[in-house]
Each structure stands twice: as C-alpha cells, then as structure tokens.
PDB file of C-alpha atoms in Angstrom:
ATOM      1  CA  UNK A  35     133.261 140.222 105.516  1.00  0.00           C
ATOM      2  CA  UNK A  36     130.965 137.762 107.394  1.00  0.00           C
ATOM      3  CA  UNK A  37     131.501 137.046 110.933  1.00  0.00           C
ATOM      4  CA  UNK A  38     132.530 133.141 111.238  1.00  0.00           C
ATOM      5  CA  UNK A  39     129.281 132.400 113.106  1.00  0.00           C
ATOM      6  CA  UNK A  40     127.112 134.185 110.409  1.00  0.00           C
ATOM      7  CA  UNK A  41     129.020 132.536 107.659  1.00  0.00           C
ATOM      8  CA  UNK A  42     128.207 129.068 109.327  1.00  0.00           C
ATOM      9  CA  UNK A  43     124.537 130.109 109.729  1.00  0.00           C
ATOM     10  CA  UNK A  44     124.434 131.105 105.896  1.00  0.00           C
ATOM     11  CA  UNK A  45     125.898 127.851 104.903  1.00  0.00           C
ATOM     12  CA  UNK A  46     123.569 125.793 107.245  1.00  0.00           C
ATOM     13  CA  UNK A  47     120.593 127.717 105.670  1.00  0.00           C
ATOM     14  CA  UNK A  48     121.923 127.100 102.104  1.00  0.00           C
ATOM     15  CA  UNK A  49     122.317 123.358 102.718  1.00  0.00           C
ATOM     16  CA  UNK A  50     118.852 123.015 104.496  1.00  0.00           C
ATOM     17  CA  UNK A  51     117.386 124.773 101.392  1.00  0.00           C
ATOM     18  CA  UNK A  52     119.046 122.635  98.832  1.00  0.00           C
ATOM     19  CA  UNK A  53     118.115 119.653 101.075  1.00  0.00           C
ATOM     20  CA  UNK A  54     114.324 120.848 101.175  1.00  0.00           C
ATOM     21  CA  UNK A  55     114.498 121.181  97.304  1.00  0.00           C
ATOM     22  CA  UNK A  56     115.938 117.731  96.832  1.00  0.00           C
ATOM     23  CA  UNK A  57     113.148 116.172  98.997  1.00  0.00           C
ATOM     24  CA  UNK A  58     110.756 118.352  97.052  1.00  0.00           C
ATOM     25  CA  UNK A  59     111.132 115.923  94.018  1.00  0.00           C
ATOM     26  CA  UNK A  60     108.820 113.001  93.017  1.00  0.00           C
ATOM     27  CA  UNK A  61     110.175 109.334  93.590  1.00  0.00           C
ATOM     28  CA  UNK A  62     110.553 108.076  89.919  1.00  0.00           C
ATOM     29  CA  UNK A  63     113.132 105.352  90.076  1.00  0.00           C
ATOM     30  CA  UNK A  64     111.585 103.078  92.726  1.00  0.00           C
ATOM     31  CA  UNK A  65     111.696  99.102  92.016  1.00  0.00           C
ATOM     32  CA  UNK A  66     108.368  97.990  90.095  1.00  0.00           C
ATOM     33  CA  UNK A  67     106.205  95.036  90.582  1.00  0.00           C
ATOM     34  CA  UNK A  68     103.387  93.686  88.241  1.00  0.00           C
ATOM     35  CA  UNK A  69     100.322  93.215  90.223  1.00  0.00           C
ATOM     36  CA  UNK A  70      97.134  91.992  88.648  1.00  0.00           C
ATOM     37  CA  UNK A  71      93.359  92.894  89.651  1.00  0.00           C
ATOM     38  CA  UNK A  72      91.120  90.157  87.810  1.00  0.00           C
ATOM     39  CA  UNK A  73      91.946  90.952  84.083  1.00  0.00           C
ATOM     40  CA  UNK A  74      93.575  94.332  84.943  1.00  0.00           C
ATOM     41  CA  UNK A  75      97.315  94.784  85.313  1.00  0.00           C
ATOM     42  CA  UNK A  76      98.883  97.327  87.384  1.00  0.00           C
ATOM     43  CA  UNK A  77     102.520  98.487  87.209  1.00  0.00           C
ATOM     44  CA  UNK A  78     103.426  99.307  90.978  1.00  0.00           C
ATOM     45  CA  UNK A  79     106.430 101.280  92.321  1.00  0.00           C
ATOM     46  CA  UNK A  80     107.423  99.536  95.653  1.00  0.00           C
ATOM     47  CA  UNK A  81     108.013 101.961  98.594  1.00  0.00           C
ATOM     48  CA  UNK A  82     109.475  99.730 101.107  1.00  0.00           C
ATOM     49  CA  UNK A  83     111.878 101.659 103.253  1.00  0.00           C
ATOM     50  CA  UNK A  84     110.403 104.310 105.785  1.00  0.00           C
ATOM     51  CA  UNK A  85     111.885 107.135 103.565  1.00  0.00           C
ATOM     52  CA  UNK A  86     110.237 105.616 100.253  1.00  0.00           C
ATOM     53  CA  UNK A  87     106.776 105.164 102.235  1.00  0.00           C
ATOM     54  CA  UNK A  88     107.045 108.891 103.706  1.00  0.00           C
ATOM     55  CA  UNK A  89     107.514 110.510 100.407  1.00  0.00           C
ATOM     56  CA  UNK A  90     105.204 108.186  98.525  1.00  0.00           C
ATOM     57  CA  UNK A  91     103.599 109.838  95.601  1.00  0.00           C
ATOM     58  CA  UNK A  92     104.053 113.423  96.810  1.00  0.00           C
ATOM     59  CA  UNK A  93     105.114 115.938  94.380  1.00  0.00           C
ATOM     60  CA  UNK A  94     103.978 114.057  91.386  1.00  0.00           C
ATOM     61  CA  UNK A  95     102.015 116.141  88.791  1.00  0.00           C
ATOM     62  CA  UNK A  96     100.322 113.154  87.268  1.00  0.00           C
ATOM     63  CA  UNK A  97     100.054 109.451  87.386  1.00  0.00           C
ATOM     64  CA  UNK A  98      99.631 107.143  84.495  1.00  0.00           C
ATOM     65  CA  UNK A  99      96.203 105.187  84.682  1.00  0.00           C
ATOM     66  CA  UNK A 100      97.904 101.560  84.966  1.00  0.00           C
ATOM     67  CA  UNK A 101     100.400 102.831  87.478  1.00  0.00           C
ATOM     68  CA  UNK A 102     100.433 103.048  91.233  1.00  0.00           C
ATOM     69  CA  UNK A 103     102.349 102.768  94.246  1.00  0.00           C
ATOM     70  CA  UNK A 104     102.522  99.619  96.585  1.00  0.00           C
ATOM     71  CA  UNK A 105     103.607 100.618 100.089  1.00  0.00           C
ATOM     72  CA  UNK A 106     105.074  97.497 102.029  1.00  0.00           C
ATOM     73  CA  UNK A 107     105.352  97.503 105.689  1.00  0.00           C
ATOM     74  CA  UNK A 108     107.472  94.972 107.847  1.00  0.00           C
ATOM     75  CA  UNK A 109     104.211  93.715 109.572  1.00  0.00           C
ATOM     76  CA  UNK A 110     100.462  94.053 109.482  1.00  0.00           C
ATOM     77  CA  UNK A 111      99.289  96.944 111.423  1.00  0.00           C
ATOM     78  CA  UNK A 112      96.469  99.612 111.265  1.00  0.00           C
ATOM     79  CA  UNK A 113      98.075 101.956 108.545  1.00  0.00           C
ATOM     80  CA  UNK A 114      96.842 105.421 108.091  1.00  0.00           C
ATOM     81  CA  UNK A 115      97.758 107.733 105.000  1.00  0.00           C
ATOM     82  CA  UNK A 116      97.170 111.357 104.345  1.00  0.00           C
ATOM     83  CA  UNK A 117      97.602 113.494 101.326  1.00  0.00           C
ATOM     84  CA  UNK A 118     100.076 116.528 102.211  1.00  0.00           C
ATOM     85  CA  UNK A 119     102.297 117.594  99.292  1.00  0.00           C
ATOM     86  CA  UNK A 120     100.472 115.110  96.929  1.00  0.00           C
ATOM     87  CA  UNK A 121      98.876 116.739  94.013  1.00  0.00           C
ATOM     88  CA  UNK A 122      97.102 113.810  92.441  1.00  0.00           C
ATOM     89  CA  UNK A 123      93.609 112.751  93.839  1.00  0.00           C
ATOM     90  CA  UNK A 124      94.273 108.959  94.792  1.00  0.00           C
ATOM     91  CA  UNK A 125      92.408 105.820  96.023  1.00  0.00           C
ATOM     92  CA  UNK A 126      94.075 103.761  98.674  1.00  0.00           C
ATOM     93  CA  UNK A 127      93.403 100.127  98.745  1.00  0.00           C
ATOM     94  CA  UNK A 128      94.252  98.517 102.202  1.00  0.00           C
ATOM     95  CA  UNK A 129      95.596  95.182 101.292  1.00  0.00           C
ATOM     96  CA  UNK A 130      95.986  91.941 103.513  1.00  0.00           C
ATOM     97  CA  UNK A 131      98.901  89.538 103.066  1.00  0.00           C
ATOM     98  CA  UNK A 132      96.804  87.081 100.863  1.00  0.00           C
ATOM     99  CA  UNK A 133      95.998  90.222  98.275  1.00  0.00           C
ATOM    100  CA  UNK A 134      92.460  90.727  99.703  1.00  0.00           C
ATOM    101  CA  UNK A 135      91.546  94.430  99.552  1.00  0.00           C
ATOM    102  CA  UNK A 136      90.402  95.263 103.324  1.00  0.00           C
ATOM    103  CA  UNK A 137      89.019  98.491 102.347  1.00  0.00           C
ATOM    104  CA  UNK A 138      89.193 101.338 100.047  1.00  0.00           C
ATOM    105  CA  UNK A 139      89.564 105.146 100.808  1.00  0.00           C
ATOM    106  CA  UNK A 140      89.380 108.161  98.360  1.00  0.00           C
ATOM    107  CA  UNK A 141      91.963 110.768  99.495  1.00  0.00           C
ATOM    108  CA  UNK A 142      91.742 114.473  98.105  1.00  0.00           C
ATOM    109  CA  UNK A 143      95.201 116.188  97.312  1.00  0.00           C
ATOM    110  CA  UNK A 144      96.998 118.254  99.829  1.00  0.00           C
ATOM    111  CA  UNK A 145      95.130 117.300 102.798  1.00  0.00           C
ATOM    112  CA  UNK A 146      96.018 116.076 106.100  1.00  0.00           C
ATOM    113  CA  UNK A 147      92.879 114.087 106.619  1.00  0.00           C
ATOM    114  CA  UNK A 148      93.664 110.590 107.894  1.00  0.00           C
ATOM    115  CA  UNK A 149      92.663 107.427 106.153  1.00  0.00           C
ATOM    116  CA  UNK A 150      93.000 104.175 107.954  1.00  0.00           C
ATOM    117  CA  UNK A 151      92.719 100.526 107.126  1.00  0.00           C
ATOM    118  CA  UNK A 152      89.780  99.030 108.795  1.00  0.00           C
ATOM    119  CA  UNK A 153      92.101  95.967 109.998  1.00  0.00           C
ATOM    120  CA  UNK A 154      95.698  95.484 110.292  1.00  0.00           C
ATOM    121  CA  UNK A 155      97.362  95.234 106.635  1.00  0.00           C
ATOM    122  CA  UNK A 156     101.082  95.121 105.367  1.00  0.00           C
ATOM    123  CA  UNK A 157     100.250  96.473 102.160  1.00  0.00           C
ATOM    124  CA  UNK A 158      98.594  99.638 100.788  1.00  0.00           C
ATOM    125  CA  UNK A 159      98.229 100.296  97.093  1.00  0.00           C
ATOM    126  CA  UNK A 160      97.599 103.904  95.815  1.00  0.00           C
ATOM    127  CA  UNK A 161      96.048 104.425  92.402  1.00  0.00           C
ATOM    128  CA  UNK A 162      94.429 107.462  90.584  1.00  0.00           C
ATOM    129  CA  UNK A 163      91.128 108.220  92.467  1.00  0.00           C
ATOM    130  CA  UNK A 164      88.299 106.239  90.844  1.00  0.00           C
ATOM    131  CA  UNK A 165      90.685 103.575  89.172  1.00  0.00           C
ATOM    132  CA  UNK A 166      89.283 100.590  91.520  1.00  0.00           C
ATOM    133  CA  UNK A 167      85.532 101.895  91.110  1.00  0.00           C
ATOM    134  CA  UNK A 168      85.844 102.075  87.237  1.00  0.00           C
ATOM    135  CA  UNK A 169      87.161  98.602  87.197  1.00  0.00           C
ATOM    136  CA  UNK A 170      84.438  97.342  89.459  1.00  0.00           C
ATOM    137  CA  UNK A 171      86.932  96.457  92.352  1.00  0.00           C
ATOM    138  CA  UNK A 172      85.745  96.802  95.980  1.00  0.00           C
ATOM    139  CA  UNK A 173      86.194  95.697  99.243  1.00  0.00           C
ATOM    140  CA  UNK A 174      87.054  91.792  99.304  1.00  0.00           C
ATOM    141  CA  UNK A 175      88.481  91.765  95.531  1.00  0.00           C
ATOM    142  CA  UNK A 176      91.762  90.027  95.204  1.00  0.00           C
ATOM    143  CA  UNK A 177      94.995  91.330  93.943  1.00  0.00           C
ATOM    144  CA  UNK A 178      97.586  88.831  92.715  1.00  0.00           C
ATOM    145  CA  UNK A 179     101.506  89.151  92.365  1.00  0.00           C
ATOM    146  CA  UNK A 180     104.828  88.408  94.060  1.00  0.00           C
ATOM    147  CA  UNK A 181     104.028  90.479  97.202  1.00  0.00           C
ATOM    148  CA  UNK A 182     100.880  88.409  97.986  1.00  0.00           C
ATOM    149  CA  UNK A 183     102.108  84.959  97.128  1.00  0.00           C
ATOM    150  CA  UNK A 184     103.768  84.407 100.652  1.00  0.00           C
ATOM    151  CA  UNK A 185     100.106  85.140 102.242  1.00  0.00           C
ATOM    152  CA  UNK A 186      98.096  82.546 100.424  1.00  0.00           C
TER     153      UNK A 186
END
C-alpha cells in the first residue's frame, strides 16, 4: 500500500502527464475566416485567445496548401514568433490593421529562433513556407477579409 503522500504525488504525476498529452494535440477546431491575397483564397483558422496563440500550429504533421492560421492580438505591437514543437516549415506574414504585409519571415521547424515584425502589427498569418513567394506576394502586398475591414 502506498503512503498517502506518495499516492497524492503519483496521482499528480499522472494528471500532469495527461495534461501534457492533451496539450500535445494540434488545434483543429478553431473558428475560420476567409482571407484573400489578390486572386488567391486562404482558409485561415483564427487564434485569438492567449492559449490559442501560444499553441498555434504546433504538433501539426501537415498543413493543406490553401490553409493557414491567423493570429489576432488585442492591439498592434512588435510580434515575435518561434517554432518550438512546430513540425511544418512556415512563413509568417506580419500584417498591419489595413491588411498590408509589413514583412515576411521563413521559419524552420522545431527551432527557438525568434522572428519579429518590423513594425507594430495586430495580425500574423502563418502559411506553408514558400506559399507567399510562389504567389508573388511580398512586403507591401494587401490581404483582404473581415479582420482587416476595420483598418481601411
């Protein structure tokens, strides 16, 4: 029979392990919003809460080509991203309130290198690495959709 203190510790360890496993799941059920970039349509999951933004695209084994994740912050600030626990190479578009891409950053999987916006932004759109380049979209290009309507 386990001592009560050891039993409590074992239960806490089991719960912590369960919480870690639950956390190690990709977010697949976030709300979605359509975004356009010229003639291209993006189906973007929206990460709007601190927990959703923290998890982001972690633990995904793939990302369909026309899908991405839009990170929405309460107010514009210099935003920095890294790729810990992210398995897919991504490009981050740091986006101003009016939908203008401020800068782009290619990010390698499972790294803690910091990639930051060149100016304060409220939005960051992550897509498969190279998606923006293949579409000819670069700094200064405009994205359109409901999130950017208020900034115009």
